[in-house]
CSV table of C-alpha atoms in Angstrom, one decimal:
chain,number,residue,atom,x,y,z
A,1,ASP,CA,-140.1,-36.3,50.0
A,2,ALA,CA,-140.1,-34.0,46.9
A,3,LYS,CA,-142.4,-35.5,43.7
A,4,THR,CA,-141.2,-33.0,41.5
A,5,THR,CA,-137.1,-31.5,40.5
A,6,GLN,CA,-136.7,-28.2,38.8
A,7,PRO,CA,-133.8,-26.2,38.7
A,8,THR,CA,-132.8,-23.1,40.9
A,9,SER,CA,-133.4,-20.6,38.7
A,10,MET,CA,-133.4,-19.4,35.4
A,11,ASP,CA,-132.5,-16.7,32.9
A,12,CYS,CA,-134.6,-15.9,29.7
A,13,ALA,CA,-134.0,-13.0,27.3
A,14,GLU,CA,-136.9,-10.8,26.8
A,15,GLY,CA,-138.7,-11.8,24.0
A,16,ARG,CA,-137.4,-14.9,23.7
A,17,ALA,CA,-139.0,-18.8,24.3
A,18,ALA,CA,-138.4,-19.7,28.3
A,19,ASN,CA,-138.3,-23.3,28.7
A,20,LEU,CA,-138.7,-24.6,31.9
A,21,PRO,CA,-137.8,-27.5,32.6
A,22,CYS,CA,-139.6,-30.1,35.5
A,23,ASN,CA,-138.7,-33.7,36.6
A,24,HIS,CA,-141.6,-36.0,38.1
A,25,SER,CA,-140.4,-39.2,37.4
A,26,THR,CA,-142.6,-40.8,40.0
A,27,ILE,CA,-146.0,-39.6,38.5
A,28,SER,CA,-148.5,-42.3,39.0
A,29,GLY,CA,-150.9,-42.9,36.0
A,30,ASN,CA,-153.9,-40.7,37.7
A,31,GLU,CA,-151.2,-37.5,38.5
A,32,TYR,CA,-151.9,-34.0,36.1
A,33,VAL,CA,-148.9,-32.0,35.7
A,34,TYR,CA,-149.8,-28.3,37.2
A,35,TRP,CA,-147.4,-25.1,36.9
A,36,TYR,CA,-148.2,-22.2,39.0
A,37,ARG,CA,-146.3,-18.9,39.1
A,38,GLN,CA,-145.6,-16.4,41.6
A,39,ILE,CA,-144.5,-12.8,41.3
A,40,HIS,CA,-142.7,-11.1,43.5
A,41,SER,CA,-144.7,-11.2,46.8
A,42,GLN,CA,-148.0,-12.1,45.2
A,43,GLY,CA,-150.1,-14.9,45.8
A,44,PRO,CA,-149.2,-17.8,43.4
A,45,GLN,CA,-151.4,-18.1,40.4
A,46,TYR,CA,-152.3,-21.0,38.3
A,47,ILE,CA,-150.8,-21.0,34.7
A,48,ILE,CA,-151.4,-24.4,32.8
A,49,HIS,CA,-152.1,-28.4,33.8
A,50,GLY,CA,-152.5,-31.9,32.0
A,51,LEU,CA,-152.3,-35.4,32.1
A,52,LYS,CA,-150.9,-37.1,28.8
A,53,ASN,CA,-150.7,-34.6,25.9
A,54,ASN,CA,-149.7,-31.0,25.5
A,55,GLU,CA,-151.6,-28.0,26.0
A,56,THR,CA,-151.8,-24.4,25.7
A,57,ASN,CA,-153.6,-21.6,27.0
A,58,GLU,CA,-153.2,-18.2,26.0
A,59,MET,CA,-150.5,-17.8,28.6
A,60,ALA,CA,-147.8,-20.8,28.3
A,61,SER,CA,-147.5,-24.4,26.7
A,62,LEU,CA,-147.2,-27.5,28.2
A,63,ILE,CA,-144.9,-30.3,26.7
A,64,ILE,CA,-145.1,-33.2,29.1
A,65,THR,CA,-142.6,-36.1,27.6
A,66,GLU,CA,-144.2,-39.9,26.6
A,67,ASP,CA,-143.3,-41.6,29.8
A,68,ARG,CA,-144.4,-38.5,31.2
A,69,LYS,CA,-141.6,-38.6,33.8
A,70,SER,CA,-141.0,-34.7,32.8
A,71,SER,CA,-142.3,-32.0,31.9
A,72,THR,CA,-141.8,-28.5,29.9
A,73,LEU,CA,-143.4,-25.3,30.2
A,74,ILE,CA,-143.4,-23.2,27.7
A,75,LEU,CA,-143.7,-19.0,28.1
A,76,PRO,CA,-143.4,-18.2,23.9
A,77,HIS,CA,-142.5,-14.8,23.8
A,78,ALA,CA,-141.4,-13.5,27.5
A,79,THR,CA,-141.8,-10.0,28.5
A,80,LEU,CA,-140.1,-8.4,32.0
A,81,ARG,CA,-143.9,-9.3,33.7
A,82,ASP,CA,-142.8,-13.1,33.2
A,83,THR,CA,-139.8,-12.8,36.4
A,84,ALA,CA,-141.4,-15.2,39.1
A,85,VAL,CA,-140.8,-17.8,40.5
A,86,TYR,CA,-142.7,-21.0,38.3
A,87,TYR,CA,-143.9,-23.7,40.7
A,88,CYS,CA,-144.4,-27.5,38.7
A,89,ILE,CA,-146.6,-29.9,41.3
A,90,VAL,CA,-147.8,-33.1,40.5
A,91,SER,CA,-151.5,-33.9,41.7
A,92,ASP,CA,-153.7,-36.9,41.2
A,93,SER,CA,-157.6,-35.9,40.3
A,94,ASN,CA,-159.0,-37.2,43.5
A,95,PHE,CA,-161.2,-34.3,44.1
A,96,GLY,CA,-160.0,-32.7,47.4
A,97,ASN,CA,-158.4,-35.5,48.3
A,98,GLU,CA,-154.9,-35.0,48.2
A,99,LYS,CA,-152.7,-32.2,49.3
A,100,LEU,CA,-150.5,-29.9,47.2
A,101,THR,CA,-147.1,-29.8,47.7
A,102,PHE,CA,-145.1,-26.5,46.6
A,103,GLY,CA,-141.8,-27.0,46.4
A,104,THR,CA,-138.9,-24.1,45.8
A,105,GLY,CA,-139.7,-23.9,42.6
A,106,THR,CA,-137.6,-22.0,39.7
A,107,ARG,CA,-137.0,-18.2,39.6
A,108,LEU,CA,-137.0,-16.9,36.2
A,109,THR,CA,-135.7,-13.8,35.4
A,110,ILE,CA,-136.1,-12.3,32.0
A,111,ILE,CA,-132.8,-10.2,31.1
A,112,PRO,CA,-134.0,-6.9,28.7
B,1,ASP,CA,-158.9,-13.2,42.5
B,2,ALA,CA,-161.9,-15.5,43.0
B,3,GLY,CA,-163.3,-13.3,45.3
B,4,ILE,CA,-161.3,-14.2,48.2
B,5,THR,CA,-160.3,-12.1,50.9
B,6,GLN,CA,-157.7,-12.1,53.8
B,7,SER,CA,-157.1,-9.6,56.8
B,8,PRO,CA,-155.0,-8.1,57.9
B,9,ARG,CA,-153.1,-7.6,54.8
B,10,HIS,CA,-150.1,-7.1,57.4
B,11,LYS,CA,-149.5,-7.5,61.1
B,12,VAL,CA,-147.0,-7.3,63.9
B,13,THR,CA,-147.4,-8.7,67.6
B,14,GLU,CA,-145.5,-10.1,70.4
B,15,THR,CA,-144.1,-13.6,71.1
B,16,GLY,CA,-146.8,-15.3,73.2
B,17,THR,CA,-150.1,-13.3,71.7
B,18,PRO,CA,-153.1,-14.5,70.2
B,19,VAL,CA,-153.6,-13.8,66.6
B,20,THR,CA,-155.9,-14.9,64.4
B,21,LEU,CA,-156.1,-14.8,60.6
B,22,ARG,CA,-159.4,-14.3,58.2
B,23,CYS,CA,-159.8,-16.0,55.3
B,24,HIS,CA,-163.3,-15.1,53.3
B,25,GLN,CA,-164.9,-16.2,49.5
B,26,THR,CA,-167.6,-15.6,47.8
B,27,GLU,CA,-167.9,-18.2,45.6
B,28,ASN,CA,-169.0,-21.1,47.7
B,29,HIS,CA,-166.3,-23.0,47.3
B,30,ARG,CA,-166.3,-26.3,49.3
B,31,TYR,CA,-162.5,-26.9,49.8
B,32,MET,CA,-159.7,-24.2,51.8
B,33,TYR,CA,-156.6,-24.0,51.9
B,34,TRP,CA,-153.5,-22.0,54.7
B,35,TYR,CA,-150.4,-22.6,53.7
B,36,ARG,CA,-147.2,-20.5,54.5
B,37,GLN,CA,-144.2,-19.6,52.4
B,38,ASP,CA,-141.0,-18.4,54.3
B,39,PRO,CA,-137.8,-18.3,52.3
B,40,GLY,CA,-136.2,-21.3,51.1
B,41,HIS,CA,-139.2,-23.8,51.6
B,42,GLY,CA,-141.3,-22.8,49.3
B,43,LEU,CA,-144.9,-23.0,50.6
B,44,ARG,CA,-146.0,-25.5,53.4
B,45,LEU,CA,-149.6,-26.5,54.0
B,46,ILE,CA,-150.6,-25.9,57.5
B,47,HIS,CA,-154.6,-26.6,57.5
B,48,TYR,CA,-157.1,-27.6,54.8
B,49,SER,CA,-160.8,-27.2,55.0
B,50,TYR,CA,-163.2,-29.7,53.0
B,51,GLY,CA,-166.9,-28.9,54.9
B,52,VAL,CA,-168.1,-26.6,57.0
B,53,LYS,CA,-166.3,-27.6,60.4
B,54,ASP,CA,-164.5,-30.3,58.4
B,55,THR,CA,-160.5,-29.6,58.6
B,56,ASP,CA,-157.2,-31.4,58.7
B,57,LYS,CA,-154.2,-31.0,59.0
B,58,GLY,CA,-151.0,-30.1,56.9
B,59,GLU,CA,-147.1,-30.8,56.9
B,60,VAL,CA,-146.8,-27.4,59.4
B,61,SER,CA,-149.4,-27.7,62.3
B,62,ASP,CA,-148.4,-27.5,65.2
B,63,GLY,CA,-149.1,-24.7,66.8
B,64,TYR,CA,-151.9,-23.7,64.6
B,65,SER,CA,-155.5,-24.2,64.8
B,66,VAL,CA,-158.5,-23.8,62.4
B,67,SER,CA,-162.3,-22.8,62.4
B,68,ARG,CA,-165.0,-22.7,60.0
B,69,SER,CA,-167.8,-22.6,60.9
B,70,LYS,CA,-169.7,-21.2,58.2
B,71,THR,CA,-168.6,-21.9,53.9
B,72,GLU,CA,-167.4,-18.2,53.5
B,73,ASP,CA,-164.9,-18.3,55.9
B,74,PHE,CA,-161.7,-20.0,57.2
B,75,LEU,CA,-159.8,-18.7,60.4
B,76,LEU,CA,-156.1,-19.5,61.3
B,77,THR,CA,-155.1,-19.2,64.8
B,78,LEU,CA,-151.9,-19.1,66.8
B,79,GLU,CA,-153.0,-19.4,70.4
B,80,SER,CA,-149.2,-18.0,71.0
B,81,ALA,CA,-147.8,-16.5,68.9
B,82,THR,CA,-143.6,-17.4,68.1
B,83,SER,CA,-141.6,-15.9,66.5
B,84,SER,CA,-140.7,-18.7,63.8
B,85,GLN,CA,-144.7,-18.7,63.0
B,86,THR,CA,-143.0,-14.5,61.6
B,87,SER,CA,-144.2,-15.2,57.9
B,88,VAL,CA,-145.9,-14.8,55.1
B,89,TYR,CA,-150.1,-16.8,55.2
B,90,PHE,CA,-151.9,-17.3,52.0
B,91,CYS,CA,-155.3,-18.5,51.8
B,92,ALA,CA,-156.2,-21.0,48.8
B,93,ILE,CA,-159.5,-21.9,47.4
B,94,ARG,CA,-159.8,-25.2,45.7
B,95,GLY,CA,-161.8,-24.7,42.1
B,96,GLY,CA,-162.8,-21.4,40.1
B,97,SER,CA,-162.9,-20.5,36.6
B,98,SER,CA,-159.9,-22.2,35.9
B,99,GLY,CA,-161.0,-25.8,37.0
B,100,ALA,CA,-161.8,-28.1,39.9
B,101,ASN,CA,-159.0,-28.5,40.8
B,102,VAL,CA,-156.7,-25.4,40.5
B,103,LEU,CA,-156.1,-24.0,43.7
B,104,THR,CA,-156.7,-19.9,43.4
B,105,PHE,CA,-154.7,-18.0,45.8
B,106,GLY,CA,-155.7,-14.9,48.2
B,107,ALA,CA,-153.0,-11.7,48.5
B,108,GLY,CA,-151.4,-13.0,51.8
B,109,SER,CA,-151.2,-11.9,54.8
B,110,ARG,CA,-147.8,-11.3,56.4
B,111,LEU,CA,-147.0,-11.7,60.4
B,112,THR,CA,-144.0,-10.7,61.7
B,113,VAL,CA,-143.7,-12.1,66.1
B,114,LEU,CA,-141.4,-9.7,67.8
């Protein structure tokens, strides 16, 4: 029973901002939103996470709606190396007691 | 990569043979996980461990067993490999420089069962 819904695939032009949406309408108050990405056949890589406030780090920005039912990952200036599968996950902060569930994610292709 | 090493990285075996995949970490993390990844299914949790000799099942645990006799090693065993277990297996630890609840993954082990 998926807790998040993401588009199967998206394209973005190189140098433009890539905006990846995620719906998590059943998110509960203590659940965080996490984003990971997987480049080709490598292991997934953590990008960013947040609870209710928008977050930014050196890789991306995370915008969470006020009702927390959806979020958007923003890669501000996409490069060809950002081509990957992006996973949006929700999980509570109870350390170690939850089992993160990865769906099939969004396959982002950066177009030269 | 938080000091995670998976071995072997590639293995081809025959149906019915036992296979053990090893995940080794160097940073004393308590929680370790085994996932498998197949086309169209994303990542699925097989087993996880929350301490030495403390393990629990994930969503696709049938046909797999695990052991954790010391903090740094988490072993995944296929007692009698089947073709349906052909997959890429990822180990992960919980914690590291990105945060206590963040998963850091190994490079993966590609298993082919003929």
